[in-house]
Tab-separated table of C-alpha atoms in Angstrom:
chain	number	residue	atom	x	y	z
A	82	UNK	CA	8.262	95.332	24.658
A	83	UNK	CA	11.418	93.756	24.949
A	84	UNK	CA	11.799	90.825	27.201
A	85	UNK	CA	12.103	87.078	27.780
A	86	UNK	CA	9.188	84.667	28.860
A	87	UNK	CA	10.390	81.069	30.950
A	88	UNK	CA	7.110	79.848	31.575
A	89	UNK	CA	8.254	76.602	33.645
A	90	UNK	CA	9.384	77.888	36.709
A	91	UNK	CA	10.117	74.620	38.055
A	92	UNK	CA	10.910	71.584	37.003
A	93	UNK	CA	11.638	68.084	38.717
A	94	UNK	CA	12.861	64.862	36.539
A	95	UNK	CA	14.320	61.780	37.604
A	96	UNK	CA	18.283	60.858	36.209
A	97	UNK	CA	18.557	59.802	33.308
A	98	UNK	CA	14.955	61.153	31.734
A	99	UNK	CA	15.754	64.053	28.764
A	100	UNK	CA	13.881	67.578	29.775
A	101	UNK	CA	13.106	70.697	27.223
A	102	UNK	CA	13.459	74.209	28.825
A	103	UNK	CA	10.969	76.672	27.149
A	104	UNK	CA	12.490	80.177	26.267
A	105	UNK	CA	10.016	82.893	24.635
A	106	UNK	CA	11.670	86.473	23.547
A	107	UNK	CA	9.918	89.240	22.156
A	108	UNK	CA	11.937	91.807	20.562
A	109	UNK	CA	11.857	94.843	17.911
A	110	UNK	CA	15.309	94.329	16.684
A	111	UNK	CA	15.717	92.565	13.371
A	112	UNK	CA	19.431	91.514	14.676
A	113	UNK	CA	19.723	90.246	18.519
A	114	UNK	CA	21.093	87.597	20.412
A	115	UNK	CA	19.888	85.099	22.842
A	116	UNK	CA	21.682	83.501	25.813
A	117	UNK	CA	21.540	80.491	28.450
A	118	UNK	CA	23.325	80.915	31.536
A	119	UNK	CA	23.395	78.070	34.326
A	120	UNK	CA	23.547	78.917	38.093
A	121	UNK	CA	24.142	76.376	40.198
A	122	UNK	CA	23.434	75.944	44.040
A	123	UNK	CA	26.788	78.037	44.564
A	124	UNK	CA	25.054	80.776	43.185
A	125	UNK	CA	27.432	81.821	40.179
A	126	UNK	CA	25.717	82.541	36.591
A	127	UNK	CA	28.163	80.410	34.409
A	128	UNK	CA	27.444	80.985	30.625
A	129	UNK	CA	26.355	78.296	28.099
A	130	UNK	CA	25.465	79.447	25.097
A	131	UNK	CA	24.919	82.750	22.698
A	132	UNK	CA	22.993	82.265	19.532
A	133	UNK	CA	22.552	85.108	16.957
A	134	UNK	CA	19.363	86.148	15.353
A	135	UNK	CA	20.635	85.020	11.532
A	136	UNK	CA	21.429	81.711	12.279
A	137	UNK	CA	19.059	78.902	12.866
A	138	UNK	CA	20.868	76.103	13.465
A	139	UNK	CA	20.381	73.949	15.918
A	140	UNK	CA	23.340	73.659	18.581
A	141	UNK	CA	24.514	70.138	20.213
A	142	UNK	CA	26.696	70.445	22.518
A	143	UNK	CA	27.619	66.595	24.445
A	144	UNK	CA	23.643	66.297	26.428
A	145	UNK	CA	23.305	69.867	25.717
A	146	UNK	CA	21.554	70.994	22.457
A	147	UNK	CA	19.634	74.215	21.570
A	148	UNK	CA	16.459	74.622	19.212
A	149	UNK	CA	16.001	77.998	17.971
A	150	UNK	CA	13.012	79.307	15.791
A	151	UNK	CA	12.857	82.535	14.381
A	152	UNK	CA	8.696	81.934	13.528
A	153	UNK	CA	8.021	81.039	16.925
A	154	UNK	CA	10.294	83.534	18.707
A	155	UNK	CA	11.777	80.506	20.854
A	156	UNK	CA	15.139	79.334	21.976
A	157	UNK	CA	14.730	76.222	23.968
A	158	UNK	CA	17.196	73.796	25.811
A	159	UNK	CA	17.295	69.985	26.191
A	160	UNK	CA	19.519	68.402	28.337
A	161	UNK	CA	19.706	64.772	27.283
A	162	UNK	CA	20.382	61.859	29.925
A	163	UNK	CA	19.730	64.278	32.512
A	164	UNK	CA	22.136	63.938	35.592
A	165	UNK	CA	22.005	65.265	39.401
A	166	UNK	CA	24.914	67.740	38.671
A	167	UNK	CA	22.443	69.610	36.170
A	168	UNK	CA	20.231	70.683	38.782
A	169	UNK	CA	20.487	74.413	38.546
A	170	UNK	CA	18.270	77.761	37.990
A	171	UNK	CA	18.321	78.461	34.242
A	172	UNK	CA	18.203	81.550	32.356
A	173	UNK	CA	17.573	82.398	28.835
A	174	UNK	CA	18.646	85.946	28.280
A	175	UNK	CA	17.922	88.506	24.887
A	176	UNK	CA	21.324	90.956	24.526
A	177	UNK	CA	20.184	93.792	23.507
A	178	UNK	CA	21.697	97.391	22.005
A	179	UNK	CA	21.387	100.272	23.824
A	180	UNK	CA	22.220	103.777	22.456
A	181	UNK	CA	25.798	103.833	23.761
A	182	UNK	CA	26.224	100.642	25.413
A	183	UNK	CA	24.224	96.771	25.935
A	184	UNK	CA	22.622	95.075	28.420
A	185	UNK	CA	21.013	91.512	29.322
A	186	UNK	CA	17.633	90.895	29.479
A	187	UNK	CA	16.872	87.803	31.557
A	188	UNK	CA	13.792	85.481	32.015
A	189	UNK	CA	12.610	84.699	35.235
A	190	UNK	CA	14.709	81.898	35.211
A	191	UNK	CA	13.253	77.500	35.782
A	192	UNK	CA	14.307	75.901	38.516
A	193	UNK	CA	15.380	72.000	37.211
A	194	UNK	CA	15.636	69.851	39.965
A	195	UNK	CA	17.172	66.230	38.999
A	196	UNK	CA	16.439	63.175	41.548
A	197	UNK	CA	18.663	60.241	41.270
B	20	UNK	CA	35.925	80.138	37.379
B	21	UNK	CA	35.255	83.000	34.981
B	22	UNK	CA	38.146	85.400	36.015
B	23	UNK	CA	35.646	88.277	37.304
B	24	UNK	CA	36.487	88.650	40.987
B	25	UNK	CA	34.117	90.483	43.473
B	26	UNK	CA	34.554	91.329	47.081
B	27	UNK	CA	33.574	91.235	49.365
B	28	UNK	CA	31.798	87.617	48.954
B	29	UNK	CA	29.297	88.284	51.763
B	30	UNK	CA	27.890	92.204	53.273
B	31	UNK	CA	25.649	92.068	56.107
B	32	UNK	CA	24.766	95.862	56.947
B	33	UNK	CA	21.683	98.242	58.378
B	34	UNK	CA	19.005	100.223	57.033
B	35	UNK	CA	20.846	103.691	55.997
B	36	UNK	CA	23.880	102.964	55.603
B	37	UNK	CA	26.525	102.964	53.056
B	38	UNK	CA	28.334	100.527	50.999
B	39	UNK	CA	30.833	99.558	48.331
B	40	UNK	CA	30.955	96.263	46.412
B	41	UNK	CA	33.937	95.992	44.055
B	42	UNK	CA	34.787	93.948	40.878
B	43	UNK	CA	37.976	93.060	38.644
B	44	UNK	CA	36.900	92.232	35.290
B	45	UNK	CA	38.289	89.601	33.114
B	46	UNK	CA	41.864	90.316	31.903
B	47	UNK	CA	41.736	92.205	29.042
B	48	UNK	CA	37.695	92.623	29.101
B	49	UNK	CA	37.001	96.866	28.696
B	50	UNK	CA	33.348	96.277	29.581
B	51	UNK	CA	32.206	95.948	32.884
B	52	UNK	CA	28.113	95.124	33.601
B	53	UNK	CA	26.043	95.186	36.698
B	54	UNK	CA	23.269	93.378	38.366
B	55	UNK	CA	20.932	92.805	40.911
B	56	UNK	CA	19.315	89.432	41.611
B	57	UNK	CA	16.363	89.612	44.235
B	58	UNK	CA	13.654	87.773	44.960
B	59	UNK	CA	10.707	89.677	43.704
B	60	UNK	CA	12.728	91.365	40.691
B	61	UNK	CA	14.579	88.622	38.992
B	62	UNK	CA	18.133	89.659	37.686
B	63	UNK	CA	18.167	92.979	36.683
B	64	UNK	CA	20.688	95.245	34.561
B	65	UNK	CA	22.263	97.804	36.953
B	66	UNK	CA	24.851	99.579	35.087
B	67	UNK	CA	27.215	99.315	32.210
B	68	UNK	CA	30.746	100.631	31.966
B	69	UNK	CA	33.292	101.011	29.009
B	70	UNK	CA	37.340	101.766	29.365
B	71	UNK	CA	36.146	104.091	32.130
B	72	UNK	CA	32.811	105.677	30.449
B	73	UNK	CA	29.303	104.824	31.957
B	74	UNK	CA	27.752	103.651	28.833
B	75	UNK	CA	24.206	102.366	29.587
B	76	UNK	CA	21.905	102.647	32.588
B	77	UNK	CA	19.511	100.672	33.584
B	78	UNK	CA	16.379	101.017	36.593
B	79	UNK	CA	19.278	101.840	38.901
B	80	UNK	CA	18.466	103.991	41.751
B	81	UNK	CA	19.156	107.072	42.266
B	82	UNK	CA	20.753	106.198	45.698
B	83	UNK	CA	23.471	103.653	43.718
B	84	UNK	CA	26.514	104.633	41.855
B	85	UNK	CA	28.619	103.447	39.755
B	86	UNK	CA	32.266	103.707	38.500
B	87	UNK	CA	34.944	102.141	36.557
B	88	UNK	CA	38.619	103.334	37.041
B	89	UNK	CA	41.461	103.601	35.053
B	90	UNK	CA	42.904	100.009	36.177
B	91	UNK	CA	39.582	98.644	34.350
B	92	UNK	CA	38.210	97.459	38.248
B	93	UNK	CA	34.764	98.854	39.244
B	94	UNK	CA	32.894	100.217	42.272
B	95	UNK	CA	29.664	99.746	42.833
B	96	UNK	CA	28.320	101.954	45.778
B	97	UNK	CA	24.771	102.107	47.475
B	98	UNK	CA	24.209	104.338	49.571
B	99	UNK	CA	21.215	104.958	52.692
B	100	UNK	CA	20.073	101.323	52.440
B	101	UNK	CA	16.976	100.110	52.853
B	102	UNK	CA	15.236	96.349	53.418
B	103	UNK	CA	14.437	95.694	49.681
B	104	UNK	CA	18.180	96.413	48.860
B	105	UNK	CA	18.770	93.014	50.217
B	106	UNK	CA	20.076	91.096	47.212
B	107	UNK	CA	22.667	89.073	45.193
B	108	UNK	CA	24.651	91.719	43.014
B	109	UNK	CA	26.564	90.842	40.172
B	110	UNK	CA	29.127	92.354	38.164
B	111	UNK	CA	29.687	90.494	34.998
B	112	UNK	CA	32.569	91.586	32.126
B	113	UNK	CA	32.932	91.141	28.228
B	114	UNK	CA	36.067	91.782	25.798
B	115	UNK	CA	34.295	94.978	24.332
B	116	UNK	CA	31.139	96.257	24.522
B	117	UNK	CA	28.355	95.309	21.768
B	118	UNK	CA	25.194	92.693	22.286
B	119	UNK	CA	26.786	89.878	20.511
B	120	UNK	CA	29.589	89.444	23.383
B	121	UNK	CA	29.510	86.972	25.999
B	122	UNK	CA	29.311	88.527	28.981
B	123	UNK	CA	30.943	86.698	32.263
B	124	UNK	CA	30.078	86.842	35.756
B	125	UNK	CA	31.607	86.925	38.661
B	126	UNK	CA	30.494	85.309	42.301
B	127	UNK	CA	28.580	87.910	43.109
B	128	UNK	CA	27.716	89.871	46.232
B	129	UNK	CA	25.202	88.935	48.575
B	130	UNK	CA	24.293	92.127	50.645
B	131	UNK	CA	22.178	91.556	53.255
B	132	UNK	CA	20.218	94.675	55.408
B	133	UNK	CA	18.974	94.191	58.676
């Protein structure tokens, strides 16, 4: 099967505190890609992030930084400092190839809900 | 904003009727995505659409359409609706097709069938 686990579906922290989203793929594909997308109250999906399957790295990005492990299949997300304006559904996604064309496949999404 | 527009914003409708939700992808993006966010299904790929040619389908029913026109904007029609079509649909774009593209979404749709 091909598909994306987000086993928190809700989390609450306080400003300020530093929270880990969990992101679990499963996949066939040797190469893929793996995706965070953000949607705030408004509703919008706004993109964040695409990480390939060849390169490790971790990604910082200002509070934002991405851990990704090949052995472990995961691709998780820490917002440091957190702040209200991060309070958003979150979705890891796998891109994946189809015969002709691609698609997303998305987790079910964690709901982060940040109290000042 | 992305740059993917999508009208109309809202749709309130009834059961078995008919209904077109439109989207104008990214300037200069050939590829043009869609999908359905609902409660009980998550988001879900719809539909996928290259310079014109339907390229990949997803579970879309067999009561929803799709098309992309020569202009690059797309049509998404459904057609004798029913309750559980109630949802947030998306159309999202990317440069060209191929998994490693980001793909960006519009507002979205939020049909609603009463």
């Amino acid at each position: 099967a091909q598909k994306v686990t987000q086993a928190q579906t809700e989390i609450s922290v306080v400003e300020k505190e530093d929270v880990t989203l969990d992101c679990v793929y499963e996949t066939r594909d040797t190469t893929y890609y793996l995706f965070w997308y953000k949607q705030p109250p408004s509703g919008e999906l706004v993109f964040l992030i695409r990480r390939n399957s060849f390169d490790e790295q971790n990604e910082i990005s200002g509070r934002y930084s991405w851990n990704f492990q090949k052995s472990t299949s995961s691709f998780n997300f820490t917002i440091t400092a957190s702040q209200v304006v991060d309070s958003a559904v979150y979705f890891c996604a796998l891109s994946l190839d189809m015969e002709y064309g691609n698609k997303l496949v998305f987790g079910a999404g964690t709901i982060l809900r940040v109290k000042s | 904003d992305s740059g993917v527009t999508q009208t109309p914003k809202h749709l309130i409708t009834a059961t078995g009727q008919r209904v077109t939700l439109r989207c104008s992808p990214r300037s200069g993006d050939l590829s043009v995505y869609w999908y359905q966010q609902s409660l009980d299904q998550g988001l879900q790929f719809l539909i996928q659409y290259y310079n014109g040619e339907e390229r990949a389908k997803g579970n879309i029913l067999e009561r929803f359409s799709a098309q992309q026109f020569p202009d690059l904007h797309s049509e998404l029609n459904l057609s004798s609706l029913e309750l559980g079509d109630s949802a947030l649909y998306f159309c999202a774009s990317s440069v060209v097709q191929g998994p490693h593209n980001e793909q960006f979404f519009g507002p979205g749709t939020r049909l609603t069938v009463l």
